Amino acid sequence: MLGPLDSGTMGTVLVVASDRHRLHAPLAEIESSGFQAPFEHPGRADAIHAALAADDRFEFAAPDDAGLAPIEAVHDPGLVAFLERAWQDYNRAHPGTHDVVPDVFRMDALRDGLGGFVEPVSIDAELGRWCFETTTPITEGTYAAARAAVDIASTATDRVLGGAGVAYALCRPPGHHAPHGLYGGYCFFNNAAVAAHRAAATGSRVTVLDVDYHHGNGTQQIFYRRADVQYVSLHGDPVRAYPYVTGFADETGAGPGQRTNRNLPLAAGTDDAIYLGELERACEAIAGFGPDLLVVSLGLDTYRSDPICDLAVTTEGFARQGELVAALGLPTVVVQEGGYDLATLGENTKRFLLGLAS
Ligand SMILES: [Zn+2]
């Protein structure tokens, strides 16, 4: 369980970060039926880092090596082992490939009526076994970058468990789309789920509040049947927004996790006033659950000029979001997810964090 909040670092927000995220640098992503320059690229985390480093209200720490255990606590070890070797295996079969992307998906469905699933043997088929879409290339450094992101989330969680009131995990690649046994949606390992499970394993009740534009299907799936971790998400309505098949309001948890899942789908064009009203509803649901610790999946892609989303949140709106979350009065680990408007990403992140620390 948690001790009293540490007041020794009042006035500063702890940022856990590493430049190892730059090891994941795809050349292109296949999106909207074409090859595009990646929206999810190293410049995102660098822009956030630069904005926070220029402000003395933030202090930085490097991550500790958390090892594989935190990842395998929330993911299929087969997925972890696959991601460690996938780029090398693919390049043995197809030398000179920079971005590795599946050609096929769910080939097991072709065996309907043939007597069950057959584990794929070729690397080409294995990609389709573990990946669910095309925007998430594996590059030579992807596994190392994804491991570093987990180390960052783990270290930030440890700091909050140790008494820091707020810690920000500058994770990249992001994580909330990765369920137990798949990668996709720019996500390899679910950093927020790692943080939540790590805190829950100490006996804490934990809520994951996901304010990214996209529904965190991976986080929802990992905790859907658990009573000790609540998942609450505001996101673009899946009738129009990625990932399309999860995030509906009637997904409320199952088994021991009944009523521990809350989805608040939002209409296109949702502005600060509507968004903050929905966030108040989310906070009421969190207060009803009564967590000891909060993990925030922070996406800044609800911003009004985000290039791949359609909400209308402003920079001031992010500050107000942080203040509303602060009013819960909970030790909080903030885990970076999406946000693709490079010009405002650093400032918007900063304003959320300062609102939270206010
Ligand atoms: Zn997103």
GROMACS .gro file of C-alpha atoms and ligand atoms in nm:
model
  359
    1MET     CA    1   0.000   0.000   0.000
    2LEU     CA    2   0.101   0.359  -0.040
    3GLY     CA    3   0.271   0.578   0.214
    4PRO     CA    4   0.211   0.950   0.261
    5LEU     CA    5   0.280   1.177  -0.034
    6ASP     CA    6   0.629   1.318  -0.056
    7SER     CA    7   0.640   1.694  -0.019
    8GLY     CA    8   1.018   1.711  -0.062
    9THR     CA    9   0.997   1.797  -0.429
   10MET     CA   10   0.707   2.042  -0.411
   11GLY     CA   11   0.694   2.266  -0.709
   12THR     CA   12   0.859   2.031  -0.956
   13VAL     CA   13   0.725   1.746  -1.167
   14LEU     CA   14   0.941   1.438  -1.209
   15VAL     CA   15   0.995   1.337  -1.573
   16VAL     CA   16   1.137   0.992  -1.651
   17ALA     CA   17   1.281   0.987  -2.003
   18SER     CA   18   1.539   0.825  -2.228
   19ASP     CA   19   1.667   0.903  -2.577
   20ARG     CA   20   1.646   0.531  -2.662
   21HIS     CA   21   1.303   0.600  -2.811
   22ARG     CA   22   1.495   0.727  -3.117
   23LEU     CA   23   1.590   0.366  -3.195
   24HIS     CA   24   1.233   0.321  -3.323
   25ALA     CA   25   1.229   0.529  -3.640
   26PRO     CA   26   1.021   0.384  -3.924
   27LEU     CA   27   1.050   0.533  -4.270
   28ALA     CA   28   0.679   0.506  -4.351
   29GLU     CA   29   0.346   0.382  -4.227
   30ILE     CA   30   0.069   0.236  -4.437
   31GLU     CA   31  -0.239   0.438  -4.350
   32SER     CA   32  -0.550   0.541  -4.540
   33SER     CA   33  -0.449   0.313  -4.830
   34GLY     CA   34  -0.111   0.474  -4.886
   35PHE     CA   35   0.249   0.500  -4.768
   36GLN     CA   36   0.290   0.807  -4.551
   37ALA     CA   37   0.569   0.966  -4.354
   38PRO     CA   38   0.507   0.831  -4.003
   39PHE     CA   39   0.289   1.040  -3.774
   40GLU     CA   40   0.444   0.850  -3.481
   41HIS     CA   41   0.813   0.945  -3.506
   42PRO     CA   42   1.108   1.036  -3.278
   43GLY     CA   43   1.043   1.409  -3.318
   44ARG     CA   44   0.734   1.371  -3.098
   45ALA     CA   45   0.915   1.268  -2.783
   46ASP     CA   46   1.202   1.505  -2.860
   47ALA     CA   47   0.955   1.795  -2.884
   48ILE     CA   48   0.798   1.707  -2.548
   49HIS     CA   49   1.139   1.666  -2.388
   50ALA     CA   50   1.255   2.004  -2.519
   51ALA     CA   51   0.945   2.184  -2.392
   52LEU     CA   52   0.977   2.036  -2.042
   53ALA     CA   53   1.356   2.078  -2.024
   54ALA     CA   54   1.319   2.450  -2.094
   55ASP     CA   55   1.106   2.492  -1.779
   56ASP     CA   56   1.265   2.459  -1.434
   57ARG     CA   57   0.941   2.326  -1.288
   58PHE     CA   58   1.039   1.985  -1.431
   59GLU     CA   59   1.321   1.760  -1.309
   60PHE     CA   60   1.448   1.464  -1.509
   61ALA     CA   61   1.548   1.110  -1.416
   62ALA     CA   62   1.677   0.822  -1.628
   63PRO     CA   63   1.489   0.490  -1.615
   64ASP     CA   64   1.612   0.184  -1.426
   65ASP     CA   65   1.634  -0.149  -1.609
   66ALA     CA   66   1.313  -0.326  -1.505
   67GLY     CA   67   1.386  -0.646  -1.699
   68LEU     CA   68   1.128  -0.862  -1.877
   69ALA     CA   69   0.910  -0.947  -1.578
   70PRO     CA   70   0.690  -0.633  -1.593
   71ILE     CA   71   0.620  -0.694  -1.963
   72GLU     CA   72   0.544  -1.063  -1.925
   73ALA     CA   73   0.308  -0.982  -1.638
   74VAL     CA   74   0.067  -0.821  -1.888
   75HIS     CA   75   0.170  -0.970  -2.227
   76ASP     CA   76   0.199  -1.316  -2.379
   77PRO     CA   77   0.567  -1.416  -2.347
   78GLY     CA   78   0.536  -1.544  -2.704
   79LEU     CA   79   0.466  -1.190  -2.825
   80VAL     CA   80   0.766  -1.058  -2.631
   81ALA     CA   81   0.999  -1.324  -2.772
   82PHE     CA   82   0.865  -1.264  -3.122
   83LEU     CA   83   0.925  -0.889  -3.108
   84GLU     CA   84   1.281  -0.946  -2.987
   85ARG     CA   85   1.372  -1.151  -3.296
   86ALA     CA   86   1.121  -1.036  -3.561
   87TRP     CA   87   1.336  -0.779  -3.744
   88GLN     CA   88   1.639  -1.011  -3.763
   89ASP     CA   89   1.430  -1.311  -3.873
   90TYR     CA   90   1.255  -1.106  -4.140
   91ASN     CA   91   1.584  -0.970  -4.270
   92ARG     CA   92   1.728  -1.321  -4.295
   93ALA     CA   93   1.435  -1.405  -4.524
   94HIS     CA   94   1.418  -1.064  -4.694
   95PRO     CA   95   1.761  -0.895  -4.665
   96GLY     CA   96   1.776  -0.517  -4.662
   97THR     CA   97   1.430  -0.448  -4.518
   98HIS     CA   98   1.412  -0.135  -4.302
   99ASP     CA   99   1.044  -0.137  -4.197
  100VAL     CA  100   0.892  -0.479  -4.138
  101VAL     CA  101   0.514  -0.488  -4.194
  102PRO     CA  102   0.285  -0.793  -4.230
  103ASP     CA  103   0.142  -0.897  -4.564
  104VAL     CA  104  -0.119  -1.121  -4.403
  105PHE     CA  105  -0.340  -1.127  -4.094
  106ARG     CA  106  -0.534  -1.392  -3.903
  107MET     CA  107  -0.443  -1.673  -4.140
  108ASP     CA  108  -0.584  -1.910  -3.876
  109ALA     CA  109  -0.930  -1.820  -4.007
  110LEU     CA  110  -0.836  -1.997  -4.333
  111ARG     CA  111  -0.823  -2.319  -4.135
  112ASP     CA  112  -1.186  -2.304  -4.027
  113GLY     CA  113  -1.319  -2.658  -4.053
  114LEU     CA  114  -0.970  -2.808  -4.084
  115GLY     CA  115  -0.921  -2.899  -3.721
  116GLY     CA  116  -0.786  -2.598  -3.543
  117PHE     CA  117  -0.503  -2.350  -3.529
  118VAL     CA  118  -0.155  -2.422  -3.665
  119GLU     CA  119   0.129  -2.209  -3.531
  120PRO     CA  120   0.289  -2.031  -3.828
  121VAL     CA  121   0.640  -2.137  -3.923
  122SER     CA  122   0.753  -1.867  -4.166
  123ILE     CA  123   0.832  -1.519  -4.036
  124ASP     CA  124   0.587  -1.378  -4.294
  125ALA     CA  125   0.299  -1.567  -4.138
  126GLU     CA  126   0.423  -1.503  -3.783
  127LEU     CA  127   0.390  -1.127  -3.841
  128GLY     CA  128   0.023  -1.171  -3.915
  129ARG     CA  129  -0.009  -1.394  -3.608
  130TRP     CA  130   0.108  -1.120  -3.368
  131CYS     CA  131   0.012  -0.792  -3.544
  132PHE     CA  132  -0.337  -0.656  -3.609
  133GLU     CA  133  -0.279  -0.371  -3.856
  134THR     CA  134  -0.037  -0.191  -4.088
  135THR     CA  135   0.066   0.137  -3.919
  136THR     CA  136   0.318  -0.022  -3.682
  137PRO     CA  137   0.643  -0.117  -3.860
  138ILE     CA  138   0.916  -0.308  -3.677
  139THR     CA  139   1.261  -0.156  -3.735
  140GLU     CA  140   1.601  -0.277  -3.619
  141GLY     CA  141   1.580  -0.076  -3.297
  142THR     CA  142   1.210  -0.115  -3.223
  143TYR     CA  143   1.242  -0.382  -2.956
  144ALA     CA  144   1.509  -0.184  -2.767
  145ALA     CA  145   1.297   0.131  -2.781
  146ALA     CA  146   0.985  -0.052  -2.663
  147ARG     CA  147   1.182  -0.209  -2.376
  148ALA     CA  148   1.308   0.139  -2.277
  149ALA     CA  149   0.950   0.271  -2.276
  150VAL     CA  150   0.852  -0.005  -2.032
  151ASP     CA  151   1.154   0.079  -1.815
  152ILE     CA  152   1.037   0.442  -1.812
  153ALA     CA  153   0.682   0.351  -1.710
  154SER     CA  154   0.810   0.110  -1.444
  155THR     CA  155   1.051   0.366  -1.298
  156ALA     CA  156   0.787   0.639  -1.287
  157THR     CA  157   0.550   0.398  -1.110
  158ASP     CA  158   0.818   0.306  -0.856
  159ARG     CA  159   0.875   0.676  -0.783
  160VAL     CA  160   0.504   0.732  -0.719
  161LEU     CA  161   0.480   0.417  -0.506
  162GLY     CA  162   0.779   0.558  -0.317
  163GLY     CA  163   0.597   0.880  -0.235
  164ALA     CA  164   0.629   1.115  -0.531
  165GLY     CA  165   0.285   1.268  -0.584
  166VAL     CA  166   0.315   1.283  -0.963
  167ALA     CA  167   0.559   1.129  -1.210
  168TYR     CA  168   0.548   1.161  -1.588
  169ALA     CA  169   0.671   0.872  -1.802
  170LEU     CA  170   0.778   1.009  -2.141
  171CYS     CA  171   0.714   0.680  -2.318
  172ARG     CA  172   0.764   0.623  -2.687
  173PRO     CA  173   0.656   0.410  -2.867
  174PRO     CA  174   0.313   0.443  -2.702
  175GLY     CA  175   0.131   0.141  -2.562
  176HIS     CA  176  -0.243   0.154  -2.502
  177HIS     CA  177  -0.348  -0.026  -2.821
  178ALA     CA  178  -0.139  -0.335  -2.740
  179PRO     CA  179  -0.350  -0.609  -2.576
  180HIS     CA  180  -0.216  -0.924  -2.407
  181GLY     CA  181  -0.113  -1.102  -2.725
  182LEU     CA  182  -0.093  -0.852  -3.013
  183TYR     CA  183   0.087  -0.538  -3.125
  184GLY     CA  184  -0.045  -0.257  -3.346
  185GLY     CA  185  -0.170   0.100  -3.343
  186TYR     CA  186   0.189   0.230  -3.303
  187CYS     CA  187   0.208   0.019  -2.984
  188PHE     CA  188   0.427  -0.281  -2.896
  189PHE     CA  189   0.422  -0.309  -2.515
  190ASN     CA  190   0.142  -0.155  -2.310
  191ASN     CA  191   0.331   0.090  -2.090
  192ALA     CA  192   0.022   0.207  -1.899
  193ALA     CA  193  -0.083  -0.152  -1.829
  194VAL     CA  194   0.268  -0.225  -1.703
  195ALA     CA  195   0.241   0.074  -1.468
  196ALA     CA  196  -0.107  -0.022  -1.347
  197HIS     CA  197  -0.019  -0.387  -1.289
  198ARG     CA  198   0.302  -0.291  -1.111
  199ALA     CA  199   0.109  -0.073  -0.868
  200ALA     CA  200  -0.173  -0.327  -0.828
  201ALA     CA  201   0.082  -0.596  -0.744
  202THR     CA  202   0.168  -0.401  -0.426
  203GLY     CA  203  -0.194  -0.431  -0.310
  204SER     CA  204  -0.311  -0.093  -0.440
  205ARG     CA  205  -0.642  -0.040  -0.614
  206VAL     CA  206  -0.561   0.129  -0.943
  207THR     CA  207  -0.752   0.325  -1.205
  208VAL     CA  208  -0.624   0.384  -1.558
  209LEU     CA  209  -0.777   0.706  -1.694
  210ASP     CA  210  -0.722   0.719  -2.070
  211VAL     CA  211  -0.761   1.064  -2.228
  212ASP     CA  212  -0.601   0.978  -2.562
  213TYR     CA  213  -0.825   1.046  -2.863
  214HIS     CA  214  -0.827   0.674  -2.945
  215HIS     CA  215  -0.982   0.406  -2.730
  216GLY     CA  216  -0.716   0.210  -2.542
  217ASN     CA  217  -0.838  -0.130  -2.655
  218GLY     CA  218  -0.523  -0.299  -2.526
  219THR     CA  219  -0.550  -0.164  -2.174
  220GLN     CA  220  -0.921  -0.239  -2.162
  221GLN     CA  221  -0.862  -0.597  -2.271
  222ILE     CA  222  -0.580  -0.662  -2.023
  223PHE     CA  223  -0.788  -0.551  -1.724
  224TYR     CA  224  -1.141  -0.632  -1.846
  225ARG     CA  225  -1.190  -0.921  -1.602
  226ARG     CA  226  -0.997  -0.778  -1.309
  227ALA     CA  227  -1.159  -0.628  -0.999
  228ASP     CA  228  -0.846  -0.448  -0.878
  229VAL     CA  229  -0.787  -0.227  -1.184
  230GLN     CA  230  -1.051   0.008  -1.325
  231TYR     CA  231  -1.027   0.139  -1.682
  232VAL     CA  232  -1.200   0.468  -1.771
  233SER     CA  233  -1.164   0.616  -2.120
  234LEU     CA  234  -1.278   0.924  -2.313
  235HIS     CA  235  -1.227   0.885  -2.686
  236GLY     CA  236  -1.357   0.939  -3.035
  237ASP     CA  237  -1.668   0.725  -3.085
  238PRO     CA  238  -1.560   0.395  -3.245
  239VAL     CA  239  -1.843   0.423  -3.497
  240ARG     CA  240  -1.599   0.654  -3.680
  241ALA     CA  241  -1.268   0.638  -3.490
  242TYR     CA  242  -0.982   0.390  -3.468
  243PRO     CA  243  -0.977   0.114  -3.339
  244TYR     CA  244  -1.341   0.089  -3.456
  245VAL     CA  245  -1.437  -0.233  -3.278
  246THR     CA  246  -1.385  -0.140  -2.911
  247GLY     CA  247  -1.469   0.159  -2.694
  248PHE     CA  248  -1.848   0.136  -2.692
  249ALA     CA  249  -2.038   0.248  -2.384
  250ASP     CA  250  -2.181  -0.098  -2.320
  251GLU     CA  251  -1.835  -0.248  -2.258
  252THR     CA  252  -1.845  -0.241  -1.877
  253GLY     CA  253  -1.621  -0.530  -1.766
  254ALA     CA  254  -1.678  -0.901  -1.715
  255GLY     CA  255  -1.650  -1.167  -1.447
  256PRO     CA  256  -1.473  -1.027  -1.139
  257GLY     CA  257  -1.422  -0.707  -1.337
  258GLN     CA  258  -1.792  -0.631  -1.385
  259ARG     CA  259  -1.857  -0.256  -1.367
  260THR     CA  260  -1.483  -0.174  -1.356
  261ASN     CA  261  -1.475  -0.056  -1.719
  262ARG     CA  262  -1.622   0.275  -1.833
  263ASN     CA  263  -1.617   0.409  -2.188
  264LEU     CA  264  -1.723   0.762  -2.278
  265PRO     CA  265  -1.734   0.791  -2.661
  266LEU     CA  266  -1.723   1.146  -2.796
  267ALA     CA  267  -1.870   1.310  -3.107
  268ALA     CA  268  -1.654   1.473  -3.375
  269GLY     CA  269  -1.582   1.837  -3.291
  270THR     CA  270  -1.612   1.791  -2.913
  271ASP     CA  271  -1.482   2.116  -2.758
  272ASP     CA  272  -1.336   2.198  -2.417
  273ALA     CA  273  -1.672   2.257  -2.249
  274ILE     CA  274  -1.817   1.925  -2.357
  275TYR     CA  275  -1.490   1.740  -2.303
  276LEU     CA  276  -1.443   1.872  -1.950
  277GLY     CA  277  -1.803   1.784  -1.864
  278GLU     CA  278  -1.737   1.426  -1.976
  279LEU     CA  279  -1.409   1.424  -1.784
  280GLU     CA  280  -1.604   1.523  -1.471
  281ARG     CA  281  -1.828   1.220  -1.527
  282ALA     CA  282  -1.517   1.008  -1.564
  283CYS     CA  283  -1.378   1.146  -1.238
  284GLU     CA  284  -1.705   1.066  -1.061
  285ALA     CA  285  -1.673   0.706  -1.180
  286ILE     CA  286  -1.313   0.699  -1.054
  287ALA     CA  287  -1.412   0.839  -0.714
  288GLY     CA  288  -1.681   0.571  -0.694
  289PHE     CA  289  -1.420   0.299  -0.750
  290GLY     CA  290  -1.198   0.446  -0.480
  291PRO     CA  291  -0.848   0.380  -0.616
  292ASP     CA  292  -0.524   0.426  -0.421
  293LEU     CA  293  -0.331   0.528  -0.732
  294LEU     CA  294  -0.409   0.668  -1.076
  295VAL     CA  295  -0.239   0.598  -1.408
  296VAL     CA  296  -0.321   0.853  -1.680
  297SER     CA  297  -0.278   0.747  -2.042
  298LEU     CA  298  -0.204   1.094  -2.175
  299GLY     CA  299  -0.282   1.155  -2.541
  300LEU     CA  300  -0.266   1.506  -2.680
  301ASP     CA  301  -0.434   1.399  -3.004
  302THR     CA  302  -0.766   1.543  -2.887
  303TYR     CA  303  -0.611   1.880  -2.980
  304ARG     CA  304  -0.810   2.083  -3.229
  305SER     CA  305  -0.551   2.071  -3.507
  306ASP     CA  306  -0.419   1.720  -3.456
  307PRO     CA  307  -0.356   1.585  -3.808
  308ILE     CA  308  -0.524   1.246  -3.759
  309CYS     CA  309  -0.810   1.322  -3.515
  310ASP     CA  310  -1.129   1.530  -3.506
  311LEU     CA  311  -1.188   1.677  -3.159
  312ALA     CA  312  -1.145   2.046  -3.069
  313VAL     CA  313  -0.961   2.060  -2.735
  314THR     CA  314  -0.740   2.369  -2.684
  315THR     CA  315  -0.412   2.422  -2.502
  316GLU     CA  316  -0.602   2.584  -2.215
  317GLY     CA  317  -0.829   2.281  -2.217
  318PHE     CA  318  -0.536   2.052  -2.139
  319ALA     CA  319  -0.449   2.268  -1.837
  320ARG     CA  320  -0.808   2.235  -1.715
  321GLN     CA  321  -0.796   1.858  -1.773
  322GLY     CA  322  -0.488   1.839  -1.551
  323GLU     CA  323  -0.660   2.043  -1.279
  324LEU     CA  324  -0.970   1.821  -1.286
  325VAL     CA  325  -0.756   1.509  -1.251
  326ALA     CA  326  -0.558   1.674  -0.969
  327ALA     CA  327  -0.884   1.729  -0.779
  328LEU     CA  328  -0.908   1.350  -0.736
  329GLY     CA  329  -0.620   1.389  -0.491
  330LEU     CA  330  -0.450   1.066  -0.598
  331PRO     CA  331  -0.083   0.972  -0.647
  332THR     CA  332  -0.058   0.977  -1.025
  333VAL     CA  333   0.164   0.820  -1.290
  334VAL     CA  334   0.120   0.993  -1.627
  335VAL     CA  335   0.214   0.774  -1.923
  336GLN     CA  336   0.263   0.932  -2.266
  337GLU     CA  337   0.045   0.792  -2.545
  338GLY     CA  338  -0.047   0.979  -2.868
  339GLY     CA  339  -0.046   1.336  -2.996
  340TYR     CA  340   0.069   1.423  -3.348
  341ASP     CA  341   0.058   1.802  -3.388
  342LEU     CA  342   0.430   1.861  -3.349
  343ALA     CA  343   0.406   2.239  -3.314
  344THR     CA  344   0.191   2.222  -2.999
  345LEU     CA  345   0.271   1.879  -2.855
  346GLY     CA  346   0.532   1.998  -2.604
  347GLU     CA  347   0.331   2.294  -2.479
  348ASN     CA  348   0.010   2.092  -2.449
  349THR     CA  349   0.187   1.819  -2.252
  350LYS     CA  350   0.345   2.081  -2.026
  351ARG     CA  351   0.013   2.252  -1.957
  352PHE     CA  352  -0.156   1.922  -1.865
  353LEU     CA  353   0.125   1.830  -1.627
  354LEU     CA  354   0.135   2.172  -1.463
  355GLY     CA  355  -0.243   2.163  -1.421
  356LEU     CA  356  -0.208   1.820  -1.259
  357ALA     CA  357   0.068   1.939  -1.026
  358SER     CA  358  -0.120   2.256  -0.928
  359ZN      ZN  359  -0.431   0.831  -2.994
   0.00000   0.00000   0.00000
